[in-house]
Tab-separated table of C-alpha atoms and ligand atoms in Angstrom:
chain	number	residue	atom	x	y	z
A	291	MET	CA	-83.097	20.852	-80.379
A	292	ALA	CA	-82.226	24.337	-79.075
A	293	ALA	CA	-78.604	25.040	-77.886
A	294	ALA	CA	-78.293	23.677	-73.725
A	295	GLY	CA	-76.987	26.005	-71.854
A	296	GLY	CA	-75.846	28.218	-74.892
A	297	PRO	CA	-78.522	31.087	-76.245
A	298	GLY	CA	-80.764	29.183	-78.352
A	299	PRO	CA	-80.758	28.680	-82.220
A	300	THR	CA	-81.224	31.622	-84.147
A	301	CYS	CA	-82.414	29.593	-86.928
A	302	VAL	CA	-83.325	26.357	-86.600
A	303	LEU	CA	-83.140	23.706	-90.848
A	304	GLY	CA	-85.521	21.354	-90.360
A	305	ILE	CA	-84.920	18.470	-93.214
A	306	ASP	CA	-87.624	15.468	-93.755
A	307	LEU	CA	-86.767	12.377	-96.575
A	308	GLY	CA	-89.429	10.992	-96.845
A	309	THR	CA	-90.396	7.642	-99.602
A	310	THR	CA	-92.062	10.733	-101.978
A	311	SER	CA	-91.108	13.044	-100.857
A	312	VAL	CA	-88.210	15.812	-99.213
A	313	LYS	CA	-89.718	18.722	-96.995
A	314	ALA	CA	-87.088	21.303	-95.365
A	315	ALA	CA	-88.093	24.254	-92.654
A	316	LEU	CA	-86.520	27.336	-91.309
A	317	VAL	CA	-87.440	28.049	-87.971
A	318	THR	CA	-86.924	30.930	-86.676
A	319	GLY	CA	-86.514	31.623	-82.585
A	320	THR	CA	-88.705	34.542	-81.573
A	321	GLU	CA	-89.402	36.072	-78.104
A	322	ARG	CA	-93.047	33.549	-77.855
A	323	GLY	CA	-90.966	30.358	-79.460
A	324	LEU	CA	-89.997	28.638	-82.544
A	325	ALA	CA	-91.909	30.325	-85.581
A	326	LEU	CA	-92.345	29.199	-88.719
A	327	ALA	CA	-90.631	31.515	-91.522
A	328	GLN	CA	-90.010	29.648	-95.206
A	329	SER	CA	-90.283	25.685	-96.276
A	330	CYS	CA	-90.029	23.868	-99.478
A	331	SER	CA	-90.850	20.531	-100.561
A	332	ARG	CA	-89.650	19.146	-103.034
A	333	GLU	CA	-90.989	15.024	-104.999
A	334	THR	CA	-87.768	12.758	-105.016
A	335	GLN	CA	-88.864	10.651	-107.996
A	336	ALA	CA	-86.433	8.059	-106.937
A	337	TYR	CA	-87.851	5.370	-107.515
A	338	SER	CA	-85.279	2.964	-109.362
A	339	ASP	CA	-84.968	-0.724	-110.248
A	340	SER	CA	-83.712	-2.927	-108.063
A	341	PRO	CA	-81.156	-5.409	-109.857
A	342	GLY	CA	-81.173	-8.719	-108.119
A	343	ALA	CA	-84.768	-8.269	-106.458
A	344	ALA	CA	-86.634	-8.977	-108.756
A	345	ALA	CA	-90.277	-7.360	-108.587
A	346	GLN	CA	-89.974	-7.500	-104.895
A	347	GLY	CA	-87.455	-5.191	-104.997
A	348	MET	CA	-88.042	-2.125	-103.831
A	349	GLU	CA	-85.120	0.508	-104.027
A	350	GLN	CA	-84.223	4.657	-104.051
A	351	ASP	CA	-82.433	5.872	-106.197
A	352	VAL	CA	-79.560	8.080	-104.094
A	353	GLN	CA	-78.149	10.814	-105.984
A	354	LYS	CA	-81.656	11.509	-106.328
A	355	ILE	CA	-83.459	11.766	-103.089
A	356	ILE	CA	-79.051	14.263	-102.585
A	357	LYS	CA	-81.343	16.566	-105.099
A	358	ALA	CA	-83.698	17.275	-103.922
A	359	LEU	CA	-83.060	18.278	-101.000
A	360	ASN	CA	-80.126	20.797	-102.862
A	361	GLU	CA	-83.852	22.044	-104.813
A	362	CYS	CA	-85.311	22.343	-101.660
A	363	LEU	CA	-82.525	24.090	-100.481
A	364	ALA	CA	-81.514	25.763	-102.589
A	365	ALA	CA	-85.307	27.074	-102.487
A	366	LEU	CA	-84.882	29.265	-99.188
A	367	PRO	CA	-83.533	32.326	-98.611
A	368	GLN	CA	-79.954	32.739	-98.214
A	369	GLN	CA	-80.184	35.559	-95.758
A	370	GLN	CA	-82.021	33.197	-93.711
A	371	LEU	CA	-79.846	29.804	-94.547
A	372	GLN	CA	-76.693	32.379	-93.148
A	373	GLN	CA	-78.299	32.331	-89.205
A	374	VAL	CA	-78.902	28.693	-89.626
A	375	THR	CA	-77.931	26.811	-85.767
A	376	HIS	CA	-79.147	23.626	-85.897
A	377	ILE	CA	-79.931	21.092	-88.118
A	378	GLY	CA	-82.347	17.925	-87.852
A	379	ILE	CA	-83.049	15.454	-90.275
A	380	SER	CA	-85.923	12.675	-89.831
A	381	GLY	CA	-87.247	10.470	-92.717
A	382	GLN	CA	-87.855	7.012	-94.376
A	383	MET	CA	-87.722	4.854	-91.041
A	384	HIS	CA	-86.225	0.901	-91.803
A	385	GLY	CA	-84.229	0.986	-94.947
A	386	VAL	CA	-80.832	0.799	-95.651
A	387	VAL	CA	-78.050	1.700	-97.947
A	388	PHE	CA	-75.056	1.542	-97.913
A	389	TRP	CA	-71.209	3.688	-98.495
A	390	LYS	CA	-67.910	4.144	-98.369
A	391	SER	CA	-66.868	5.849	-95.490
A	392	ASP	CA	-64.168	8.285	-96.935
A	393	LYS	CA	-66.009	8.336	-100.355
A	394	GLY	CA	-70.084	8.757	-99.722
A	395	CYS	CA	-70.806	12.789	-101.226
A	396	ARG	CA	-68.762	14.540	-104.104
A	397	TRP	CA	-68.571	18.276	-102.427
A	398	SER	CA	-69.096	21.240	-105.071
A	399	GLU	CA	-69.374	24.986	-105.628
A	400	GLY	CA	-72.479	25.713	-106.196
A	401	GLY	CA	-74.473	28.860	-106.525
A	402	PRO	CA	-75.337	29.783	-103.081
A	403	GLY	CA	-72.028	27.561	-101.407
A	404	PRO	CA	-70.937	24.237	-101.075
A	405	ALA	CA	-73.292	21.136	-101.807
A	406	PHE	CA	-73.142	17.596	-102.139
A	407	GLU	CA	-74.065	15.355	-104.786
A	408	ALA	CA	-73.825	11.210	-102.885
A	409	ASP	CA	-70.691	9.448	-105.294
A	410	ARG	CA	-69.886	6.102	-103.564
A	411	VAL	CA	-73.414	4.870	-102.428
A	412	SER	CA	-76.058	2.300	-103.302
A	413	HIS	CA	-79.372	2.710	-104.244
A	414	LEU	CA	-81.518	3.033	-100.505
A	415	VAL	CA	-83.302	-0.923	-100.147
A	416	THR	CA	-86.517	1.011	-97.761
A	417	TRP	CA	-88.761	-0.418	-96.659
A	418	GLN	CA	-92.167	-0.862	-99.161
A	419	ASP	CA	-89.190	-3.156	-99.813
A	420	GLY	CA	-90.061	-8.079	-100.208
A	421	ARG	CA	-87.015	-9.834	-101.369
A	422	CYS	CA	-87.259	-11.038	-97.843
A	423	SER	CA	-89.405	-13.370	-98.486
A	424	PRO	CA	-91.496	-15.706	-95.447
A	425	ALA	CA	-89.137	-18.018	-95.508
A	426	PHE	CA	-86.168	-16.342	-96.082
A	427	LEU	CA	-87.124	-14.519	-92.397
A	428	SER	CA	-88.805	-17.804	-90.781
A	429	SER	CA	-84.464	-19.114	-91.852
A	430	LEU	CA	-83.066	-16.068	-89.178
A	431	PRO	CA	-81.861	-16.365	-85.858
A	432	LEU	CA	-84.586	-15.632	-83.351
A	433	PRO	CA	-84.876	-11.468	-82.566
A	434	GLN	CA	-83.668	-10.222	-79.031
A	435	SER	CA	-85.489	-7.590	-79.912
A	436	HIS	CA	-89.645	-6.675	-78.738
A	437	VAL	CA	-89.594	-5.309	-83.133
A	438	SER	CA	-91.203	-8.026	-84.793
A	439	LEU	CA	-88.307	-8.981	-88.371
A	440	ALA	CA	-90.124	-8.263	-91.624
A	441	THR	CA	-88.644	-6.824	-94.789
A	442	GLY	CA	-87.764	-3.694	-95.365
A	443	PHE	CA	-85.684	-3.346	-92.599
A	444	GLY	CA	-82.278	-2.526	-92.631
A	445	CYS	CA	-80.793	-6.169	-90.638
A	446	PRO	CA	-83.112	-8.578	-92.789
A	447	THR	CA	-81.898	-6.924	-95.908
A	448	ILE	CA	-78.269	-6.576	-94.785
A	449	PHE	CA	-79.093	-11.068	-93.888
A	450	TRP	CA	-80.298	-10.931	-97.812
A	451	TYR	CA	-76.936	-9.179	-99.333
A	452	SER	CA	-74.903	-11.190	-97.375
A	453	LYS	CA	-75.997	-14.338	-98.315
A	454	ASN	CA	-77.484	-13.879	-101.963
A	455	SER	CA	-75.254	-11.139	-102.738
A	456	PRO	CA	-72.216	-11.234	-100.632
A	457	ASP	CA	-69.850	-9.700	-103.065
A	458	PHE	CA	-71.880	-6.198	-102.976
A	459	LEU	CA	-71.821	-5.692	-99.563
A	460	LYS	CA	-67.270	-6.069	-100.499
A	461	ALA	CA	-67.880	-2.373	-101.769
A	462	TYR	CA	-68.845	-0.855	-98.493
A	463	ASP	CA	-68.013	-0.095	-95.246
A	464	ALA	CA	-70.483	2.499	-94.189
A	465	ALA	CA	-74.921	1.752	-93.245
A	466	GLY	CA	-77.217	3.474	-92.334
A	467	THR	CA	-80.478	5.196	-93.277
A	468	ILE	CA	-80.826	8.104	-95.814
A	469	GLN	CA	-81.259	10.685	-93.005
A	470	ASP	CA	-78.028	9.116	-91.137
A	471	TYR	CA	-76.093	8.995	-94.491
A	472	VAL	CA	-77.431	13.132	-94.711
A	473	VAL	CA	-76.073	13.636	-91.248
A	474	ALA	CA	-72.661	11.367	-91.847
A	475	MET	CA	-72.036	13.903	-95.006
A	476	LEU	CA	-72.243	16.655	-93.612
A	477	CYS	CA	-70.845	16.493	-89.524
A	478	ASP	CA	-67.715	14.110	-92.269
A	479	LEU	CA	-68.694	11.168	-89.516
A	480	LYS	CA	-65.794	8.179	-90.352
A	481	LYS	CA	-68.378	5.682	-88.171
A	482	PRO	CA	-71.920	6.290	-89.013
A	483	LEU	CA	-73.713	8.153	-86.024
A	484	MET	CA	-77.825	6.417	-85.533
A	485	SER	CA	-80.681	7.657	-82.966
A	486	VAL	CA	-82.937	4.505	-81.396
A	487	GLN	CA	-85.545	5.648	-82.764
A	488	ASN	CA	-83.905	4.088	-86.910
A	489	ALA	CA	-81.797	1.321	-84.523
A	490	ALA	CA	-85.516	-0.461	-83.859
A	491	SER	CA	-86.842	-0.267	-86.701
A	492	TRP	CA	-83.558	-2.210	-88.338
A	493	GLY	CA	-84.621	-4.967	-85.862
A	494	TYR	CA	-82.433	-7.194	-84.355
A	495	PHE	CA	-82.558	-4.348	-81.880
A	496	ASN	CA	-82.631	-4.418	-77.728
A	497	CYS	CA	-84.660	-1.351	-76.672
A	498	ARG	CA	-83.988	-2.395	-73.038
A	499	ASN	CA	-80.055	-2.067	-73.157
A	500	LYS	CA	-79.987	0.800	-76.549
A	501	SER	CA	-77.879	-2.075	-78.473
A	502	TRP	CA	-77.495	-4.660	-81.561
A	503	ASN	CA	-78.101	-8.143	-81.266
A	504	THR	CA	-74.356	-8.794	-81.819
A	505	ASP	CA	-73.543	-11.757	-80.315
A	506	ILE	CA	-76.811	-13.016	-82.373
A	507	LEU	CA	-75.476	-12.080	-85.416
A	508	LYS	CA	-71.802	-13.186	-85.509
A	509	LYS	CA	-73.208	-15.713	-84.985
A	510	SER	CA	-75.391	-16.328	-87.898
A	511	GLY	CA	-72.236	-14.647	-90.455
A	512	PHE	CA	-74.246	-11.079	-90.157
A	513	PRO	CA	-71.149	-8.777	-91.143
A	514	VAL	CA	-71.592	-6.378	-87.326
A	515	HIS	CA	-69.151	-3.743	-88.689
A	516	LEU	CA	-72.345	-3.140	-90.806
A	517	LEU	CA	-74.019	-1.846	-87.460
A	518	PRO	CA	-73.746	2.147	-86.732
A	519	GLU	CA	-73.076	3.155	-83.229
A	520	VAL	CA	-76.572	4.702	-81.256
A	521	GLY	CA	-77.282	7.404	-79.946
A	522	ASP	CA	-80.837	9.502	-78.042
A	523	PRO	CA	-82.840	11.006	-80.190
A	524	GLY	CA	-82.324	14.468	-80.071
A	525	SER	CA	-78.288	14.012	-79.385
A	526	VAL	CA	-76.195	16.617	-81.627
A	527	ALA	CA	-74.732	13.466	-83.645
A	528	GLY	CA	-71.676	16.130	-85.242
A	529	ARG	CA	-70.942	18.938	-86.384
A	530	THR	CA	-70.931	20.612	-90.631
A	531	THR	CA	-67.578	20.462	-91.677
A	532	CYS	CA	-68.312	23.450	-93.905
A	533	ALA	CA	-70.867	25.270	-95.615
A	534	TRP	CA	-73.821	24.093	-97.401
A	535	HIS	CA	-76.216	25.830	-99.311
A	536	GLY	CA	-74.711	29.370	-97.449
A	537	ILE	CA	-74.810	27.979	-93.459
A	538	PRO	CA	-71.813	28.078	-91.475
A	539	LYS	CA	-70.092	25.664	-91.154
A	540	GLY	CA	-70.005	24.186	-86.729
A	541	ALA	CA	-73.389	23.943	-87.531
A	542	LYS	CA	-74.589	21.754	-84.932
A	543	VAL	CA	-76.647	18.804	-86.268
A	544	GLY	CA	-78.589	16.589	-85.335
A	545	ILE	CA	-78.861	12.448	-84.746
A	546	ALA	CA	-80.443	11.498	-87.133
A	547	LEU	CA	-84.994	10.836	-85.865
A	548	GLY	CA	-87.198	8.585	-87.448
A	549	ASP	CA	-90.053	10.560	-90.160
A	550	PHE	CA	-92.950	8.923	-87.998
A	551	GLN	CA	-91.342	9.844	-84.649
A	552	CYS	CA	-91.902	12.860	-86.136
A	553	SER	CA	-95.303	13.809	-87.246
A	554	VAL	CA	-96.276	12.552	-83.420
A	555	TYR	CA	-93.262	15.026	-82.521
A	556	SER	CA	-95.478	18.108	-84.333
A	557	CYS	CA	-98.693	17.021	-83.288
A	558	LEU	CA	-99.012	15.909	-79.872
A	559	THR	CA	-99.923	17.424	-76.811
A	560	GLU	CA	-101.763	15.577	-74.720
A	561	ARG	CA	-100.702	12.478	-73.335
A	562	THR	CA	-105.208	11.540	-74.565
A	563	ASP	CA	-104.341	12.284	-77.850
A	564	ALA	CA	-104.173	10.009	-80.996
A	565	VAL	CA	-102.818	10.994	-84.162
A	566	LEU	CA	-103.728	10.020	-87.669
A	567	ASN	CA	-100.511	10.123	-90.599
A	568	ILE	CA	-101.005	10.025	-93.997
A	569	SER	CA	-97.700	10.188	-95.706
A	570	THR	CA	-96.937	7.941	-97.926
A	571	SER	CA	-97.507	4.840	-96.246
A	572	ALA	CA	-100.334	5.029	-92.823
A	573	GLN	CA	-99.287	5.560	-88.748
A	574	LEU	CA	-102.844	6.078	-86.243
A	575	THR	CA	-100.557	6.054	-82.321
A	576	ILE	CA	-100.936	7.132	-79.379
A	577	SER	CA	-98.557	7.707	-76.091
A	578	MET	CA	-97.283	5.109	-74.074
A	579	PRO	CA	-97.578	5.648	-69.945
A	580	LEU	CA	-94.130	7.085	-68.664
A	581	GLY	CA	-91.849	4.441	-67.496
A	582	PHE	CA	-93.444	1.910	-70.190
A	583	GLN	CA	-90.954	-0.715	-71.575
A	584	PRO	CA	-92.735	-2.744	-74.366
A	585	PRO	CA	-92.453	-6.902	-74.029
A	586	GLU	CA	-88.934	-8.891	-74.691
A	587	ALA	CA	-90.871	-10.674	-77.589
A	588	PRO	CA	-91.301	-9.812	-80.467
A	589	ASP	CA	-95.657	-10.713	-81.421
A	590	PRO	CA	-95.775	-11.096	-85.515
A	591	SER	CA	-99.734	-12.025	-84.803
A	592	SER	CA	-99.891	-7.635	-84.169
A	593	ALA	CA	-101.632	-5.639	-85.517
A	594	VAL	CA	-100.028	-2.900	-82.443
A	595	THR	CA	-95.908	-2.171	-82.152
A	596	TYR	CA	-94.276	-0.172	-80.143
A	597	PHE	CA	-91.283	2.842	-81.082
A	598	PRO	CA	-88.926	4.578	-79.310
A	599	TYR	CA	-90.149	8.384	-78.855
A	600	PHE	CA	-87.903	10.278	-77.186
A	601	ASN	CA	-86.555	10.229	-73.294
A	602	GLY	CA	-87.446	6.669	-72.718
A	603	ASP	CA	-90.864	7.132	-73.724
A	604	TYR	CA	-92.487	4.932	-76.642
A	605	LEU	CA	-95.145	4.930	-78.863
A	606	ALA	CA	-97.679	2.109	-79.777
A	607	VAL	CA	-98.734	2.547	-83.274
A	608	ALA	CA	-100.494	0.804	-85.917
A	609	ALA	CA	-97.912	0.796	-89.108
A	610	SER	CA	-99.664	0.382	-92.047
A	611	LEU	CA	-98.030	-0.452	-95.774
A	612	ASN	CA	-101.421	1.102	-97.178
A	613	GLY	CA	-101.862	5.807	-97.401
A	614	GLY	CA	-100.668	7.201	-99.091
A	615	ASN	CA	-99.618	5.043	-101.758
A	616	VAL	CA	-102.373	3.620	-102.009
A	617	LEU	CA	-104.314	6.957	-103.537
A	618	ALA	CA	-100.978	7.235	-105.489
A	619	THR	CA	-101.342	3.968	-106.991
A	620	PHE	CA	-104.776	4.489	-108.025
A	621	VAL	CA	-104.144	8.390	-109.519
A	622	GLY	CA	-101.672	5.643	-111.705
A	623	MET	CA	-104.124	3.354	-112.547
A	624	VAL	CA	-106.518	6.494	-113.926
A	625	ALA	CA	-103.594	7.186	-115.284
A	626	GLN	CA	-103.232	4.989	-117.606
A	627	TRP	CA	-106.438	2.993	-117.912
A	628	ALA	CA	-106.199	6.920	-119.461
A	629	GLN	CA	-103.399	6.755	-121.897
A	630	GLU	CA	-104.583	3.008	-122.991
A	631	LEU	CA	-108.075	4.412	-124.430
A	632	GLY	CA	-105.969	6.946	-125.758
A	633	PHE	CA	-106.116	9.923	-123.411
A	634	GLN	CA	-102.561	11.912	-122.266
A	635	VAL	CA	-104.153	12.815	-118.232
A	636	GLN	CA	-101.355	13.642	-116.041
A	637	GLU	CA	-101.329	12.641	-112.551
A	638	SER	CA	-101.340	15.993	-110.831
A	639	ALA	CA	-104.519	16.371	-112.575
A	640	ILE	CA	-106.437	13.538	-111.776
A	641	TYR	CA	-105.677	13.940	-107.817
A	642	PRO	CA	-108.452	16.911	-107.627
A	643	ARG	CA	-110.589	15.088	-110.194
A	644	ILE	CA	-111.350	11.892	-107.192
A	645	ILE	CA	-111.303	14.795	-103.836
A	646	GLN	CA	-113.594	16.802	-105.658
A	647	ALA	CA	-115.726	13.630	-106.884
A	648	ALA	CA	-115.425	11.714	-103.860
A	649	LEU	CA	-116.381	14.745	-101.705
A	650	ALA	CA	-119.668	15.395	-103.535
A	651	GLN	CA	-120.574	11.577	-103.294
A	652	LYS	CA	-122.501	10.383	-100.774
A	653	HIS	CA	-121.368	7.561	-98.542
A	654	SER	CA	-122.136	3.816	-99.922
A	655	LYS	CA	-122.275	0.021	-99.605
A	656	LEU	CA	-119.395	-0.121	-102.153
A	657	SER	CA	-115.946	-1.640	-99.580
A	658	ILE	CA	-112.195	-1.355	-100.303
A	659	HIS	CA	-110.821	-3.414	-98.694
A	660	PRO	CA	-107.201	-1.159	-99.637
A	661	THR	CA	-104.535	-2.848	-98.750
A	662	ILE	CA	-102.480	-3.735	-102.188
A	663	PHE	CA	-99.039	-3.944	-100.410
A	664	GLY	CA	-100.266	-6.859	-97.781
A	665	GLU	CA	-100.185	-5.485	-93.701
A	666	ARG	CA	-96.767	-6.488	-91.580
A	667	HIS	CA	-99.221	-8.695	-89.905
A	668	LEU	CA	-100.908	-10.378	-92.417
A	669	PRO	CA	-98.274	-10.084	-95.581
A	670	GLU	CA	-100.265	-12.346	-97.592
A	671	LEU	CA	-103.923	-10.953	-97.103
A	672	LEU	CA	-104.473	-8.260	-99.930
A	673	ALA	CA	-106.381	-5.723	-101.630
A	674	SER	CA	-110.118	-6.479	-102.126
A	675	VAL	CA	-113.889	-4.892	-103.386
A	676	SER	CA	-117.697	-6.385	-102.362
A	677	SER	CA	-120.815	-4.446	-102.581
A	678	ILE	CA	-120.515	-2.916	-105.925
A	679	GLY	CA	-123.966	-2.837	-106.552
A	680	ALA	CA	-124.603	-0.984	-110.352
A	681	SER	CA	-125.268	2.266	-109.094
A	682	GLU	CA	-122.167	2.704	-107.325
A	683	LEU	CA	-119.506	2.830	-110.449
A	684	SER	CA	-118.623	6.208	-110.468
A	685	LEU	CA	-115.485	8.182	-109.880
A	686	GLY	CA	-115.741	9.885	-107.028
A	687	HIS	CA	-118.039	6.109	-105.863
A	688	VAL	CA	-115.462	4.274	-106.330
A	689	SER	CA	-112.817	7.053	-104.878
A	690	ARG	CA	-115.113	8.090	-101.787
A	691	ALA	CA	-115.050	3.842	-100.966
A	692	LEU	CA	-110.952	4.091	-101.271
A	693	CYS	CA	-109.999	6.609	-99.012
A	694	ARG	CA	-112.701	5.661	-96.304
A	695	GLY	CA	-110.835	1.977	-97.094
A	696	LEU	CA	-107.443	3.397	-95.707
A	697	VAL	CA	-109.071	4.460	-92.695
A	698	GLU	CA	-111.387	1.325	-92.154
A	699	ASN	CA	-108.098	-0.359	-92.005
A	700	LEU	CA	-106.075	1.711	-90.429
A	701	SER	CA	-108.749	1.961	-87.234
A	702	SER	CA	-109.363	-2.372	-87.970
A	703	MET	CA	-105.986	-2.429	-86.286
A	704	PHE	CA	-106.405	-0.130	-83.995
A	705	PRO	CA	-110.338	-0.122	-83.074
A	706	VAL	CA	-111.901	3.373	-81.875
A	707	GLN	CA	-112.493	1.108	-78.564
A	708	HIS	CA	-109.342	-0.213	-78.022
A	709	LEU	CA	-108.232	4.268	-78.472
A	710	GLN	CA	-110.894	5.333	-75.989
A	711	GLU	CA	-110.653	2.768	-73.136
A	712	LEU	CA	-106.640	4.092	-73.056
A	713	GLY	CA	-108.308	7.031	-72.387
A	714	VAL	CA	-107.754	8.544	-76.080
A	715	THR	CA	-110.843	11.076	-76.994
A	716	ARG	CA	-109.120	13.369	-79.758
A	717	VAL	CA	-107.579	12.728	-82.762
A	718	LEU	CA	-105.429	14.647	-84.824
A	719	GLY	CA	-104.179	14.522	-88.522
A	720	SER	CA	-101.267	14.580	-89.635
A	721	GLY	CA	-98.923	14.001	-93.398
A	722	THR	CA	-99.173	15.045	-97.022
A	723	ALA	CA	-101.854	13.082	-98.341
A	724	LEU	CA	-104.498	13.727	-95.430
A	725	ALA	CA	-103.148	17.535	-95.249
A	726	ARG	CA	-104.029	17.543	-99.881
A	727	ASN	CA	-107.117	15.103	-99.368
A	728	GLU	CA	-110.380	16.511	-98.683
B	974	LIG	N1	-101.557	16.436	-106.070
B	974	LIG	C1	-102.046	15.248	-104.639
B	974	LIG	N2	-102.411	15.812	-103.961
B	974	LIG	C2	-103.062	15.335	-103.291
B	974	LIG	N3	-102.754	14.704	-102.922
B	974	LIG	C3	-100.868	13.871	-102.770
B	974	LIG	C4	-101.269	14.839	-104.042
B	974	LIG	N4	-99.884	13.767	-104.728
B	974	LIG	C5	-99.537	13.022	-104.229
B	974	LIG	N5	-100.548	13.046	-102.842
B	974	LIG	C6	-100.453	12.263	-101.836
B	974	LIG	O1	-99.589	12.475	-100.460
B	974	LIG	C7	-98.654	11.080	-100.825
B	974	LIG	C8	-96.905	11.645	-100.244
B	974	LIG	O2	-96.987	12.708	-99.342
B	974	LIG	P1	-95.426	12.753	-98.654
B	974	LIG	O3	-95.411	13.595	-97.579
B	974	LIG	O4	-94.304	13.832	-99.631
B	974	LIG	O5	-94.892	11.580	-97.630
B	974	LIG	P2	-93.787	10.779	-97.925
B	974	LIG	O6	-93.615	11.629	-96.201
B	974	LIG	O7	-93.903	9.478	-97.467
B	974	LIG	O8	-92.373	11.181	-98.126
B	974	LIG	C9	-98.798	10.515	-102.008
B	974	LIG	O9	-99.011	8.332	-101.571
B	974	LIG	C10	-100.310	10.811	-102.920
B	974	LIG	O10	-101.067	9.167	-101.483
B	975	LIG	O1	-93.621	1.526	-90.009
B	975	LIG	C1	-93.354	2.292	-89.583
B	975	LIG	C2	-92.974	1.937	-88.234
B	975	LIG	O2	-92.528	0.517	-88.287
B	975	LIG	C3	-93.861	3.777	-90.212
B	975	LIG	O3	-93.648	4.346	-89.172
B	975	LIG	C4	-92.300	3.978	-90.732
B	975	LIG	O4	-91.973	5.241	-90.769
B	975	LIG	C5	-92.791	4.307	-92.058
B	975	LIG	O5	-93.752	3.244	-93.160
B	975	LIG	C6	-91.861	4.364	-93.384
B	975	LIG	O6	-90.656	5.850	-92.376
B	975	LIG	C7	-92.436	4.871	-94.423
B	975	LIG	O7	-92.667	6.987	-94.083
B	975	LIG	P1	-93.344	7.680	-94.862
B	975	LIG	O8	-92.817	8.092	-96.256
B	975	LIG	O9	-94.078	6.830	-95.213
B	975	LIG	O10	-93.431	9.142	-94.284
């Protein structure tokens, strides 16, 4: 997001508000282009209870997400933060957070300069939330969008609140993804601004005319006043209204982007590339030809969907609900079993051991279908294990079969032969769960 026309940015700050961790990167402009100067990541540990949504709820505490963001920025060098002219923010898609527009945060003077903490803000209901049952979703009006409705998507979640807990919504007059919330706080936006990338991930958004299905929603009593304004990815949402962690007031802030699209953007160079991103979730994706338009109506049974990218382009994506979160659950299970057996084992110590054990293990017949979270196109299909031989029960066998199962699941959603027919010659990997797992 260089300053159009004017001098390019001397220093750009990139932020990703992911489901598990916040990442921040300082990128400096050099004569050879942009170079990474510093980066930092912090796990948010933000999972929280979900009042009213029973066991299916999956919410995160926004205070903890902003705390992790502040810790990341405080760890970056002041001298470079003071040169930041542009801020780009991406984050977990689909989810929704509500806030009171003039009381969404509280600014305070910290060591490195002013910073904000979340104030009159709800929990973030994330993309992993399961409160919108298949029966509830089918009770909602049909969207005029190529993206099928799914639980954890912003608009169905707002419908859920308006039907099950209408008083909850009365406390708020703004809503957006977590990344839209941060942009709104930095630019003091009275009305949140959302990019087409994130709007498409909420449902009830028509990507062709870039507008919400307002008439359809109004007729069903949906609180349309909560829908953000929508803008193009890559456009500027506003400027910082005060200094922030040493970043001067007036820095340009880009409209918030989808983490998935940014993962792709970080490595996609050829149209013949596919990208395999495994973070908390997992996606296998390719770019569609210039001028491609998604179908008018969604196909809920399809494992592949189309998401807006940049400049009106689209990505075809197999978006799995099962990625690094499955590995994290397995590690948690091993830690829990160890504790029940009387041993205390840190989860951070288990990851390297399962990875090394799997590396040392040849492929075996043990087969794990890892979809413990179901899939959007097959919500009922949970995980299973088969071909369990007595001699194939080591930690290495199970860990290797689990990793293989994750990739096989994605490949079943977007088969290799389909990728080859579309001209794909290379798959690029991105995401922590890949990068930290040999
Ligand atoms: N110590 C570790 N070693 C290997 N993988 C890890 C480790 N810690 C976390 N992970 C994996 O990284 C995933 C989170 O990746 P991250 O990029 O932080 O997610 P997100 O972008 O969704 O916030 C976890 O789901 C887990 O599978
Ligand atoms: O579900 C889709 C697309 O429909 C994913 O690409 C979606 O962006 C991601 O699952 C969420 O944004 C979470 O991403 P991450 O936290 O796993 O990086």
